[in-house]
């Protein structure tokens, strides 16, 4: 157990629907990062939140949004889902500055869009 | 954006033999991270390297970051079935915002009896 909790573990939904993925970071970590892993694109950075504020964005689609709450958990919202959104979605967390302390990943949410 | 090239894409090694995986960056690295992933599962942190020339070891796994901080290698000594999986290198660029890890495509390791 890495200490980063992601729910749900599996999600199957239809095209056009909206889903919310949840992440609880390790105790004491202020940063949360979201990544998408697919067979064709590999592991791609989506977005980074630090203590409730957005810090960096990667190749995140406009249909996707995220937020980090005062208790530091984070949610990734995916809307108007398409078949191509099927992937493993990972959350990672780190203390203040991840690059000096490392990044701890959760076990992921497998999203299947049918 | 930064690109990470991992080689080889896959390798099959006999139990007890050594193996090496390489990771080359197109940019100067701030930090280089090695992870292991079982197919479809989460990423397990192995090692973090930040200083050029740095070398770290844990059990039978050794990772090095070259002096110019653009290449890293992961070496496994006397491989065991537990070493099977996908090894991923991830990197923080010295110039990009922190947290934007770029990852290599991964190296699949199979350990045969």
mmCIF file with all atom_site columns, C-alpha atoms in Angstrom:
data_model
loop_
_atom_site.group_PDB
_atom_site.id
_atom_site.type_symbol
_atom_site.label_atom_id
_atom_site.label_alt_id
_atom_site.label_comp_id
_atom_site.label_asym_id
_atom_site.label_entity_id
_atom_site.label_seq_id
_atom_site.pdbx_PDB_ins_code
_atom_site.Cartn_x
_atom_site.Cartn_y
_atom_site.Cartn_z
_atom_site.occupancy
_atom_site.B_iso_or_equiv
_atom_site.pdbx_formal_charge
_atom_site.auth_seq_id
_atom_site.auth_comp_id
_atom_site.auth_asym_id
_atom_site.auth_atom_id
_atom_site.pdbx_PDB_model_num
ATOM 1   C CA . UNK A 1 1   ? 0.000   0.000   0.000   1.00 0.00 ? 1   UNK A CA 1
ATOM 2   C CA . UNK A 1 2   ? 1.581   3.256   -1.191  1.00 0.00 ? 2   UNK A CA 1
ATOM 3   C CA . UNK A 1 3   ? -0.599  5.483   0.974   1.00 0.00 ? 3   UNK A CA 1
ATOM 4   C CA . UNK A 1 4   ? -2.240  7.096   -2.061  1.00 0.00 ? 4   UNK A CA 1
ATOM 5   C CA . UNK A 1 5   ? -5.849  5.919   -2.322  1.00 0.00 ? 5   UNK A CA 1
ATOM 6   C CA . UNK A 1 6   ? -7.804  5.959   -5.537  1.00 0.00 ? 6   UNK A CA 1
ATOM 7   C CA . UNK A 1 7   ? -11.449 5.093   -5.956  1.00 0.00 ? 7   UNK A CA 1
ATOM 8   C CA . UNK A 1 8   ? -13.084 3.413   -7.679  1.00 0.00 ? 8   UNK A CA 1
ATOM 9   C CA . UNK A 1 9   ? -10.655 0.773   -8.915  1.00 0.00 ? 9   UNK A CA 1
ATOM 10  C CA . UNK A 1 10  ? -12.747 -0.030  -11.951 1.00 0.00 ? 10  UNK A CA 1
ATOM 11  C CA . UNK A 1 11  ? -15.364 1.957   -13.804 1.00 0.00 ? 11  UNK A CA 1
ATOM 12  C CA . UNK A 1 12  ? -17.392 0.988   -16.835 1.00 0.00 ? 12  UNK A CA 1
ATOM 13  C CA . UNK A 1 13  ? -19.564 3.626   -18.430 1.00 0.00 ? 13  UNK A CA 1
ATOM 14  C CA . UNK A 1 14  ? -21.155 4.530   -21.732 1.00 0.00 ? 14  UNK A CA 1
ATOM 15  C CA . UNK A 1 15  ? -20.051 7.125   -24.260 1.00 0.00 ? 15  UNK A CA 1
ATOM 16  C CA . UNK A 1 16  ? -21.326 10.606  -23.546 1.00 0.00 ? 16  UNK A CA 1
ATOM 17  C CA . UNK A 1 17  ? -21.471 10.047  -19.804 1.00 0.00 ? 17  UNK A CA 1
ATOM 18  C CA . UNK A 1 18  ? -19.604 11.843  -17.021 1.00 0.00 ? 18  UNK A CA 1
ATOM 19  C CA . UNK A 1 19  ? -17.557 10.226  -14.260 1.00 0.00 ? 19  UNK A CA 1
ATOM 20  C CA . UNK A 1 20  ? -15.601 11.377  -11.233 1.00 0.00 ? 20  UNK A CA 1
ATOM 21  C CA . UNK A 1 21  ? -12.389 9.762   -10.068 1.00 0.00 ? 21  UNK A CA 1
ATOM 22  C CA . UNK A 1 22  ? -11.218 10.357  -6.546  1.00 0.00 ? 22  UNK A CA 1
ATOM 23  C CA . UNK A 1 23  ? -7.778  10.481  -5.009  1.00 0.00 ? 23  UNK A CA 1
ATOM 24  C CA . UNK A 1 24  ? -6.647  10.802  -1.402  1.00 0.00 ? 24  UNK A CA 1
ATOM 25  C CA . UNK A 1 25  ? -2.957  11.681  -1.157  1.00 0.00 ? 25  UNK A CA 1
ATOM 26  C CA . UNK A 1 26  ? -0.502  10.282  1.373   1.00 0.00 ? 26  UNK A CA 1
ATOM 27  C CA . UNK A 1 27  ? -0.859  11.836  4.778   1.00 0.00 ? 27  UNK A CA 1
ATOM 28  C CA . UNK A 1 28  ? 1.014   15.139  4.818   1.00 0.00 ? 28  UNK A CA 1
ATOM 29  C CA . UNK A 1 29  ? 1.447   15.433  1.054   1.00 0.00 ? 29  UNK A CA 1
ATOM 30  C CA . UNK A 1 30  ? 0.253   18.737  -0.362  1.00 0.00 ? 30  UNK A CA 1
ATOM 31  C CA . UNK A 1 31  ? 0.627   18.026  -4.063  1.00 0.00 ? 31  UNK A CA 1
ATOM 32  C CA . UNK A 1 32  ? -1.588  15.822  -6.192  1.00 0.00 ? 32  UNK A CA 1
ATOM 33  C CA . UNK A 1 33  ? -0.879  14.890  -9.797  1.00 0.00 ? 33  UNK A CA 1
ATOM 34  C CA . UNK A 1 34  ? -3.103  13.134  -12.304 1.00 0.00 ? 34  UNK A CA 1
ATOM 35  C CA . UNK A 1 35  ? -1.805  10.922  -15.096 1.00 0.00 ? 35  UNK A CA 1
ATOM 36  C CA . UNK A 1 36  ? -3.436  8.945   -17.863 1.00 0.00 ? 36  UNK A CA 1
ATOM 37  C CA . UNK A 1 37  ? -1.951  5.682   -19.098 1.00 0.00 ? 37  UNK A CA 1
ATOM 38  C CA . UNK A 1 38  ? -3.111  4.233   -22.388 1.00 0.00 ? 38  UNK A CA 1
ATOM 39  C CA . UNK A 1 39  ? -1.605  1.661   -24.715 1.00 0.00 ? 39  UNK A CA 1
ATOM 40  C CA . UNK A 1 40  ? -0.962  4.126   -27.525 1.00 0.00 ? 40  UNK A CA 1
ATOM 41  C CA . UNK A 1 41  ? 0.103   7.215   -25.536 1.00 0.00 ? 41  UNK A CA 1
ATOM 42  C CA . UNK A 1 42  ? 1.840   5.660   -22.575 1.00 0.00 ? 42  UNK A CA 1
ATOM 43  C CA . UNK A 1 43  ? 1.839   7.518   -19.271 1.00 0.00 ? 43  UNK A CA 1
ATOM 44  C CA . UNK A 1 44  ? 0.867   11.163  -19.767 1.00 0.00 ? 44  UNK A CA 1
ATOM 45  C CA . UNK A 1 45  ? 0.807   13.991  -17.241 1.00 0.00 ? 45  UNK A CA 1
ATOM 46  C CA . UNK A 1 46  ? -2.590  15.682  -16.984 1.00 0.00 ? 46  UNK A CA 1
ATOM 47  C CA . UNK A 1 47  ? -2.593  18.206  -14.160 1.00 0.00 ? 47  UNK A CA 1
ATOM 48  C CA . UNK A 1 48  ? -0.931  19.158  -10.858 1.00 0.00 ? 48  UNK A CA 1
ATOM 49  C CA . UNK A 1 49  ? -2.549  20.726  -7.801  1.00 0.00 ? 49  UNK A CA 1
ATOM 50  C CA . UNK A 1 50  ? -0.666  22.067  -4.825  1.00 0.00 ? 50  UNK A CA 1
ATOM 51  C CA . UNK A 1 51  ? -2.541  22.848  -1.625  1.00 0.00 ? 51  UNK A CA 1
ATOM 52  C CA . UNK A 1 52  ? -5.764  23.522  -3.488  1.00 0.00 ? 52  UNK A CA 1
ATOM 53  C CA . UNK A 1 53  ? -4.324  25.520  -6.372  1.00 0.00 ? 53  UNK A CA 1
ATOM 54  C CA . UNK A 1 54  ? -3.667  24.425  -9.913  1.00 0.00 ? 54  UNK A CA 1
ATOM 55  C CA . UNK A 1 55  ? 0.082   24.506  -10.600 1.00 0.00 ? 55  UNK A CA 1
ATOM 56  C CA . UNK A 1 56  ? 0.674   22.918  -13.964 1.00 0.00 ? 56  UNK A CA 1
ATOM 57  C CA . UNK A 1 57  ? -1.290  21.510  -16.844 1.00 0.00 ? 57  UNK A CA 1
ATOM 58  C CA . UNK A 1 58  ? -0.292  18.909  -19.335 1.00 0.00 ? 58  UNK A CA 1
ATOM 59  C CA . UNK A 1 59  ? -2.213  17.490  -22.258 1.00 0.00 ? 59  UNK A CA 1
ATOM 60  C CA . UNK A 1 60  ? -5.534  17.570  -20.469 1.00 0.00 ? 60  UNK A CA 1
ATOM 61  C CA . UNK A 1 61  ? -8.624  17.724  -22.658 1.00 0.00 ? 61  UNK A CA 1
ATOM 62  C CA . UNK A 1 62  ? -11.153 20.511  -22.148 1.00 0.00 ? 62  UNK A CA 1
ATOM 63  C CA . UNK A 1 63  ? -13.728 17.824  -21.311 1.00 0.00 ? 63  UNK A CA 1
ATOM 64  C CA . UNK A 1 64  ? -11.615 16.936  -18.285 1.00 0.00 ? 64  UNK A CA 1
ATOM 65  C CA . UNK A 1 65  ? -11.344 19.005  -15.143 1.00 0.00 ? 65  UNK A CA 1
ATOM 66  C CA . UNK A 1 66  ? -9.913  18.540  -11.696 1.00 0.00 ? 66  UNK A CA 1
ATOM 67  C CA . UNK A 1 67  ? -9.906  20.154  -8.306  1.00 0.00 ? 67  UNK A CA 1
ATOM 68  C CA . UNK A 1 68  ? -8.259  19.724  -4.955  1.00 0.00 ? 68  UNK A CA 1
ATOM 69  C CA . UNK A 1 69  ? -10.332 20.244  -1.848  1.00 0.00 ? 69  UNK A CA 1
ATOM 70  C CA . UNK A 1 70  ? -9.379  21.794  1.518   1.00 0.00 ? 70  UNK A CA 1
ATOM 71  C CA . UNK A 1 71  ? -8.804  18.318  2.990   1.00 0.00 ? 71  UNK A CA 1
ATOM 72  C CA . UNK A 1 72  ? -6.323  17.823  0.075   1.00 0.00 ? 72  UNK A CA 1
ATOM 73  C CA . UNK A 1 73  ? -8.186  15.039  -1.657  1.00 0.00 ? 73  UNK A CA 1
ATOM 74  C CA . UNK A 1 74  ? -8.622  15.542  -5.365  1.00 0.00 ? 74  UNK A CA 1
ATOM 75  C CA . UNK A 1 75  ? -11.191 14.666  -7.976  1.00 0.00 ? 75  UNK A CA 1
ATOM 76  C CA . UNK A 1 76  ? -10.786 14.280  -11.700 1.00 0.00 ? 76  UNK A CA 1
ATOM 77  C CA . UNK A 1 77  ? -13.966 14.828  -13.662 1.00 0.00 ? 77  UNK A CA 1
ATOM 78  C CA . UNK A 1 78  ? -14.279 13.377  -17.124 1.00 0.00 ? 78  UNK A CA 1
ATOM 79  C CA . UNK A 1 79  ? -17.283 14.373  -19.217 1.00 0.00 ? 79  UNK A CA 1
ATOM 80  C CA . UNK A 1 80  ? -18.733 13.626  -22.648 1.00 0.00 ? 80  UNK A CA 1
ATOM 81  C CA . UNK A 1 81  ? -16.770 10.429  -22.548 1.00 0.00 ? 81  UNK A CA 1
ATOM 82  C CA . UNK A 1 82  ? -15.475 8.871   -25.733 1.00 0.00 ? 82  UNK A CA 1
ATOM 83  C CA . UNK A 1 83  ? -14.182 5.386   -26.423 1.00 0.00 ? 83  UNK A CA 1
ATOM 84  C CA . UNK A 1 84  ? -10.654 6.800   -26.597 1.00 0.00 ? 84  UNK A CA 1
ATOM 85  C CA . UNK A 1 85  ? -10.859 7.933   -22.984 1.00 0.00 ? 85  UNK A CA 1
ATOM 86  C CA . UNK A 1 86  ? -10.631 4.327   -21.870 1.00 0.00 ? 86  UNK A CA 1
ATOM 87  C CA . UNK A 1 87  ? -7.393  4.141   -19.896 1.00 0.00 ? 87  UNK A CA 1
ATOM 88  C CA . UNK A 1 88  ? -5.803  3.746   -16.515 1.00 0.00 ? 88  UNK A CA 1
ATOM 89  C CA . UNK A 1 89  ? -5.916  6.979   -14.549 1.00 0.00 ? 89  UNK A CA 1
ATOM 90  C CA . UNK A 1 90  ? -3.311  7.418   -11.859 1.00 0.00 ? 90  UNK A CA 1
ATOM 91  C CA . UNK A 1 91  ? -3.024  9.858   -9.058  1.00 0.00 ? 91  UNK A CA 1
ATOM 92  C CA . UNK A 1 92  ? 0.322   10.612  -7.439  1.00 0.00 ? 92  UNK A CA 1
ATOM 93  C CA . UNK A 1 93  ? 1.201   12.736  -4.457  1.00 0.00 ? 93  UNK A CA 1
ATOM 94  C CA . UNK A 1 94  ? 4.272   14.388  -3.036  1.00 0.00 ? 94  UNK A CA 1
ATOM 95  C CA . UNK A 1 95  ? 5.245   16.692  -0.194  1.00 0.00 ? 95  UNK A CA 1
ATOM 96  C CA . UNK A 1 96  ? 5.749   20.361  -0.952  1.00 0.00 ? 96  UNK A CA 1
ATOM 97  C CA . UNK A 1 97  ? 8.214   19.965  -3.770  1.00 0.00 ? 97  UNK A CA 1
ATOM 98  C CA . UNK A 1 98  ? 7.884   16.649  -5.491  1.00 0.00 ? 98  UNK A CA 1
ATOM 99  C CA . UNK A 1 99  ? 11.097  16.882  -7.386  1.00 0.00 ? 99  UNK A CA 1
ATOM 100 C CA . UNK A 1 100 ? 13.113  16.802  -4.185  1.00 0.00 ? 100 UNK A CA 1
ATOM 101 C CA . UNK A 1 101 ? 11.077  14.177  -2.412  1.00 0.00 ? 101 UNK A CA 1
ATOM 102 C CA . UNK A 1 102 ? 9.781   11.878  -5.097  1.00 0.00 ? 102 UNK A CA 1
ATOM 103 C CA . UNK A 1 103 ? 6.307   11.035  -6.303  1.00 0.00 ? 103 UNK A CA 1
ATOM 104 C CA . UNK A 1 104 ? 4.144   8.254   -4.868  1.00 0.00 ? 104 UNK A CA 1
ATOM 105 C CA . UNK A 1 105 ? 1.533   6.730   -7.133  1.00 0.00 ? 105 UNK A CA 1
ATOM 106 C CA . UNK A 1 106 ? -1.783  5.142   -6.297  1.00 0.00 ? 106 UNK A CA 1
ATOM 107 C CA . UNK A 1 107 ? -2.990  1.865   -7.770  1.00 0.00 ? 107 UNK A CA 1
ATOM 108 C CA . UNK A 1 108 ? -5.094  3.615   -10.403 1.00 0.00 ? 108 UNK A CA 1
ATOM 109 C CA . UNK A 1 109 ? -8.650  3.644   -11.694 1.00 0.00 ? 109 UNK A CA 1
ATOM 110 C CA . UNK A 1 110 ? -9.303  1.610   -14.801 1.00 0.00 ? 110 UNK A CA 1
ATOM 111 C CA . UNK A 1 111 ? -11.912 3.391   -16.906 1.00 0.00 ? 111 UNK A CA 1
ATOM 112 C CA . UNK A 1 112 ? -13.652 1.524   -19.682 1.00 0.00 ? 112 UNK A CA 1
ATOM 113 C CA . UNK A 1 113 ? -15.947 3.478   -21.978 1.00 0.00 ? 113 UNK A CA 1
ATOM 114 C CA . UNK A 1 114 ? -18.335 1.324   -24.008 1.00 0.00 ? 114 UNK A CA 1
ATOM 115 C CA . UNK B 2 1   ? 8.603   18.945  -24.458 1.00 0.00 ? 1   UNK B CA 1
ATOM 116 C CA . UNK B 2 2   ? 11.007  16.511  -22.952 1.00 0.00 ? 2   UNK B CA 1
ATOM 117 C CA . UNK B 2 3   ? 11.291  13.085  -24.471 1.00 0.00 ? 3   UNK B CA 1
ATOM 118 C CA . UNK B 2 4   ? 12.557  10.019  -22.734 1.00 0.00 ? 4   UNK B CA 1
ATOM 119 C CA . UNK B 2 5   ? 13.858  7.111   -24.723 1.00 0.00 ? 5   UNK B CA 1
ATOM 120 C CA . UNK B 2 6   ? 13.955  3.782   -22.962 1.00 0.00 ? 6   UNK B CA 1
ATOM 121 C CA . UNK B 2 7   ? 15.812  0.766   -24.244 1.00 0.00 ? 7   UNK B CA 1
ATOM 122 C CA . UNK B 2 8   ? 15.318  -2.032  -24.780 1.00 0.00 ? 8   UNK B CA 1
ATOM 123 C CA . UNK B 2 9   ? 11.536  -2.150  -25.261 1.00 0.00 ? 9   UNK B CA 1
ATOM 124 C CA . UNK B 2 10  ? 11.513  -5.630  -23.819 1.00 0.00 ? 10  UNK B CA 1
ATOM 125 C CA . UNK B 2 11  ? 13.921  -8.261  -22.713 1.00 0.00 ? 11  UNK B CA 1
ATOM 126 C CA . UNK B 2 12  ? 13.873  -11.867 -21.668 1.00 0.00 ? 12  UNK B CA 1
ATOM 127 C CA . UNK B 2 13  ? 16.468  -12.915 -19.131 1.00 0.00 ? 13  UNK B CA 1
ATOM 128 C CA . UNK B 2 14  ? 17.191  -16.237 -17.548 1.00 0.00 ? 14  UNK B CA 1
ATOM 129 C CA . UNK B 2 15  ? 16.838  -16.367 -13.795 1.00 0.00 ? 15  UNK B CA 1
ATOM 130 C CA . UNK B 2 16  ? 20.148  -15.576 -12.169 1.00 0.00 ? 16  UNK B CA 1
ATOM 131 C CA . UNK B 2 17  ? 21.412  -13.441 -15.043 1.00 0.00 ? 17  UNK B CA 1
ATOM 132 C CA . UNK B 2 18  ? 21.982  -9.695  -14.976 1.00 0.00 ? 18  UNK B CA 1
ATOM 133 C CA . UNK B 2 19  ? 20.119  -7.110  -16.993 1.00 0.00 ? 19  UNK B CA 1
ATOM 134 C CA . UNK B 2 20  ? 20.410  -3.402  -17.778 1.00 0.00 ? 20  UNK B CA 1
ATOM 135 C CA . UNK B 2 21  ? 17.796  -0.882  -18.893 1.00 0.00 ? 21  UNK B CA 1
ATOM 136 C CA . UNK B 2 22  ? 18.704  2.540   -20.241 1.00 0.00 ? 22  UNK B CA 1
ATOM 137 C CA . UNK B 2 23  ? 16.847  5.823   -20.205 1.00 0.00 ? 23  UNK B CA 1
ATOM 138 C CA . UNK B 2 24  ? 18.003  8.821   -22.257 1.00 0.00 ? 24  UNK B CA 1
ATOM 139 C CA . UNK B 2 25  ? 16.557  12.309  -22.045 1.00 0.00 ? 25  UNK B CA 1
ATOM 140 C CA . UNK B 2 26  ? 16.492  14.995  -24.720 1.00 0.00 ? 26  UNK B CA 1
ATOM 141 C CA . UNK B 2 27  ? 16.789  17.647  -22.015 1.00 0.00 ? 27  UNK B CA 1
ATOM 142 C CA . UNK B 2 28  ? 18.884  18.234  -18.948 1.00 0.00 ? 28  UNK B CA 1
ATOM 143 C CA . UNK B 2 29  ? 17.253  16.464  -16.071 1.00 0.00 ? 29  UNK B CA 1
ATOM 144 C CA . UNK B 2 30  ? 16.422  17.817  -12.661 1.00 0.00 ? 30  UNK B CA 1
ATOM 145 C CA . UNK B 2 31  ? 15.477  14.420  -11.329 1.00 0.00 ? 31  UNK B CA 1
ATOM 146 C CA . UNK B 2 32  ? 15.171  10.913  -12.725 1.00 0.00 ? 32  UNK B CA 1
ATOM 147 C CA . UNK B 2 33  ? 12.793  8.390   -11.207 1.00 0.00 ? 33  UNK B CA 1
ATOM 148 C CA . UNK B 2 34  ? 12.551  4.664   -11.731 1.00 0.00 ? 34  UNK B CA 1
ATOM 149 C CA . UNK B 2 35  ? 9.289   2.811   -11.208 1.00 0.00 ? 35  UNK B CA 1
ATOM 150 C CA . UNK B 2 36  ? 8.160   -0.765  -11.637 1.00 0.00 ? 36  UNK B CA 1
ATOM 151 C CA . UNK B 2 37  ? 4.663   -1.695  -12.779 1.00 0.00 ? 37  UNK B CA 1
ATOM 152 C CA . UNK B 2 38  ? 2.920   -5.011  -12.986 1.00 0.00 ? 38  UNK B CA 1
ATOM 153 C CA . UNK B 2 39  ? 0.638   -5.004  -16.015 1.00 0.00 ? 39  UNK B CA 1
ATOM 154 C CA . UNK B 2 40  ? -2.476  -2.956  -15.304 1.00 0.00 ? 40  UNK B CA 1
ATOM 155 C CA . UNK B 2 41  ? -1.443  -2.164  -11.752 1.00 0.00 ? 41  UNK B CA 1
ATOM 156 C CA . UNK B 2 42  ? 0.043   0.790   -9.931  1.00 0.00 ? 42  UNK B CA 1
ATOM 157 C CA . UNK B 2 43  ? 3.568   2.162   -10.144 1.00 0.00 ? 43  UNK B CA 1
ATOM 158 C CA . UNK B 2 44  ? 5.964   1.099   -7.441  1.00 0.00 ? 44  UNK B CA 1
ATOM 159 C CA . UNK B 2 45  ? 8.683   3.628   -6.676  1.00 0.00 ? 45  UNK B CA 1
ATOM 160 C CA . UNK B 2 46  ? 12.187  2.194   -6.965  1.00 0.00 ? 46  UNK B CA 1
ATOM 161 C CA . UNK B 2 47  ? 14.697  5.044   -6.902  1.00 0.00 ? 47  UNK B CA 1
ATOM 162 C CA . UNK B 2 48  ? 15.182  8.753   -7.381  1.00 0.00 ? 48  UNK B CA 1
ATOM 163 C CA . UNK B 2 49  ? 18.395  10.254  -8.770  1.00 0.00 ? 49  UNK B CA 1
ATOM 164 C CA . UNK B 2 50  ? 19.187  13.934  -8.879  1.00 0.00 ? 50  UNK B CA 1
ATOM 165 C CA . UNK B 2 51  ? 22.876  14.570  -8.960  1.00 0.00 ? 51  UNK B CA 1
ATOM 166 C CA . UNK B 2 52  ? 25.094  13.833  -11.906 1.00 0.00 ? 52  UNK B CA 1
ATOM 167 C CA . UNK B 2 53  ? 27.177  10.784  -11.140 1.00 0.00 ? 53  UNK B CA 1
ATOM 168 C CA . UNK B 2 54  ? 24.788  9.656   -8.452  1.00 0.00 ? 54  UNK B CA 1
ATOM 169 C CA . UNK B 2 55  ? 24.364  5.941   -7.925  1.00 0.00 ? 55  UNK B CA 1
ATOM 170 C CA . UNK B 2 56  ? 21.833  4.237   -5.678  1.00 0.00 ? 56  UNK B CA 1
ATOM 171 C CA . UNK B 2 57  ? 21.260  0.615   -4.823  1.00 0.00 ? 57  UNK B CA 1
ATOM 172 C CA . UNK B 2 58  ? 18.449  -1.277  -3.194  1.00 0.00 ? 58  UNK B CA 1
ATOM 173 C CA . UNK B 2 59  ? 18.703  -5.014  -2.792  1.00 0.00 ? 59  UNK B CA 1
ATOM 174 C CA . UNK B 2 60  ? 19.769  -6.232  -6.233  1.00 0.00 ? 60  UNK B CA 1
ATOM 175 C CA . UNK B 2 61  ? 18.829  -3.108  -8.172  1.00 0.00 ? 61  UNK B CA 1
ATOM 176 C CA . UNK B 2 62  ? 21.298  -0.318  -8.929  1.00 0.00 ? 62  UNK B CA 1
ATOM 177 C CA . UNK B 2 63  ? 20.539  2.906   -10.741 1.00 0.00 ? 63  UNK B CA 1
ATOM 178 C CA . UNK B 2 64  ? 23.000  5.502   -12.018 1.00 0.00 ? 64  UNK B CA 1
ATOM 179 C CA . UNK B 2 65  ? 22.659  9.005   -13.397 1.00 0.00 ? 65  UNK B CA 1
ATOM 180 C CA . UNK B 2 66  ? 25.432  10.081  -15.729 1.00 0.00 ? 66  UNK B CA 1
ATOM 181 C CA . UNK B 2 67  ? 27.560  13.156  -15.143 1.00 0.00 ? 67  UNK B CA 1
ATOM 182 C CA . UNK B 2 68  ? 25.813  15.240  -17.760 1.00 0.00 ? 68  UNK B CA 1
ATOM 183 C CA . UNK B 2 69  ? 22.442  14.305  -16.243 1.00 0.00 ? 69  UNK B CA 1
ATOM 184 C CA . UNK B 2 70  ? 20.821  13.187  -19.408 1.00 0.00 ? 70  UNK B CA 1
ATOM 185 C CA . UNK B 2 71  ? 21.043  9.427   -19.140 1.00 0.00 ? 71  UNK B CA 1
ATOM 186 C CA . UNK B 2 72  ? 20.307  6.840   -16.512 1.00 0.00 ? 72  UNK B CA 1
ATOM 187 C CA . UNK B 2 73  ? 20.711  3.104   -16.312 1.00 0.00 ? 73  UNK B CA 1
ATOM 188 C CA . UNK B 2 74  ? 18.993  0.531   -14.127 1.00 0.00 ? 74  UNK B CA 1
ATOM 189 C CA . UNK B 2 75  ? 20.896  -2.654  -13.469 1.00 0.00 ? 75  UNK B CA 1
ATOM 190 C CA . UNK B 2 76  ? 19.498  -5.796  -11.883 1.00 0.00 ? 76  UNK B CA 1
ATOM 191 C CA . UNK B 2 77  ? 21.949  -8.360  -10.604 1.00 0.00 ? 77  UNK B CA 1
ATOM 192 C CA . UNK B 2 78  ? 21.108  -12.072 -10.483 1.00 0.00 ? 78  UNK B CA 1
ATOM 193 C CA . UNK B 2 79  ? 17.514  -11.595 -11.655 1.00 0.00 ? 79  UNK B CA 1
ATOM 194 C CA . UNK B 2 80  ? 14.656  -13.413 -9.938  1.00 0.00 ? 80  UNK B CA 1
ATOM 195 C CA . UNK B 2 81  ? 11.047  -14.058 -10.970 1.00 0.00 ? 81  UNK B CA 1
ATOM 196 C CA . UNK B 2 82  ? 10.022  -11.193 -8.678  1.00 0.00 ? 82  UNK B CA 1
ATOM 197 C CA . UNK B 2 83  ? 11.903  -8.800  -10.966 1.00 0.00 ? 83  UNK B CA 1
ATOM 198 C CA . UNK B 2 84  ? 9.507   -9.445  -13.832 1.00 0.00 ? 84  UNK B CA 1
ATOM 199 C CA . UNK B 2 85  ? 7.346   -6.489  -14.823 1.00 0.00 ? 85  UNK B CA 1
ATOM 200 C CA . UNK B 2 86  ? 7.445   -3.201  -16.668 1.00 0.00 ? 86  UNK B CA 1
ATOM 201 C CA . UNK B 2 87  ? 10.142  -0.719  -15.695 1.00 0.00 ? 87  UNK B CA 1
ATOM 202 C CA . UNK B 2 88  ? 9.433   2.931   -16.321 1.00 0.00 ? 88  UNK B CA 1
ATOM 203 C CA . UNK B 2 89  ? 11.745  5.896   -16.098 1.00 0.00 ? 89  UNK B CA 1
ATOM 204 C CA . UNK B 2 90  ? 10.231  9.270   -15.373 1.00 0.00 ? 90  UNK B CA 1
ATOM 205 C CA . UNK B 2 91  ? 11.961  12.624  -15.435 1.00 0.00 ? 91  UNK B CA 1
ATOM 206 C CA . UNK B 2 92  ? 11.606  16.168  -14.232 1.00 0.00 ? 92  UNK B CA 1
ATOM 207 C CA . UNK B 2 93  ? 13.153  18.621  -16.657 1.00 0.00 ? 93  UNK B CA 1
ATOM 208 C CA . UNK B 2 94  ? 15.448  21.275  -15.224 1.00 0.00 ? 94  UNK B CA 1
ATOM 209 C CA . UNK B 2 95  ? 13.411  23.924  -17.044 1.00 0.00 ? 95  UNK B CA 1
ATOM 210 C CA . UNK B 2 96  ? 9.806   22.720  -16.813 1.00 0.00 ? 96  UNK B CA 1
ATOM 211 C CA . UNK B 2 97  ? 7.393   23.223  -13.939 1.00 0.00 ? 97  UNK B CA 1
ATOM 212 C CA . UNK B 2 98  ? 7.906   20.719  -11.168 1.00 0.00 ? 98  UNK B CA 1
ATOM 213 C CA . UNK B 2 99  ? 5.512   17.844  -11.131 1.00 0.00 ? 99  UNK B CA 1
ATOM 214 C CA . UNK B 2 100 ? 5.300   17.471  -14.905 1.00 0.00 ? 100 UNK B CA 1
ATOM 215 C CA . UNK B 2 101 ? 6.931   14.104  -15.061 1.00 0.00 ? 101 UNK B CA 1
ATOM 216 C CA . UNK B 2 102 ? 7.583   12.769  -18.518 1.00 0.00 ? 102 UNK B CA 1
ATOM 217 C CA . UNK B 2 103 ? 7.789   9.005   -18.798 1.00 0.00 ? 103 UNK B CA 1
ATOM 218 C CA . UNK B 2 104 ? 9.527   6.638   -21.115 1.00 0.00 ? 104 UNK B CA 1
ATOM 219 C CA . UNK B 2 105 ? 7.532   3.975   -22.930 1.00 0.00 ? 105 UNK B CA 1
ATOM 220 C CA . UNK B 2 106 ? 8.668   1.313   -20.505 1.00 0.00 ? 106 UNK B CA 1
ATOM 221 C CA . UNK B 2 107 ? 10.753  -1.848  -20.659 1.00 0.00 ? 107 UNK B CA 1
ATOM 222 C CA . UNK B 2 108 ? 9.012   -5.164  -20.195 1.00 0.00 ? 108 UNK B CA 1
ATOM 223 C CA . UNK B 2 109 ? 11.173  -7.666  -18.344 1.00 0.00 ? 109 UNK B CA 1
ATOM 224 C CA . UNK B 2 110 ? 10.450  -11.379 -18.448 1.00 0.00 ? 110 UNK B CA 1
ATOM 225 C CA . UNK B 2 111 ? 12.445  -13.723 -16.225 1.00 0.00 ? 111 UNK B CA 1
ATOM 226 C CA . UNK B 2 112 ? 12.546  -17.333 -17.324 1.00 0.00 ? 112 UNK B CA 1
ATOM 227 C CA . UNK B 2 113 ? 13.470  -20.353 -15.184 1.00 0.00 ? 113 UNK B CA 1
#
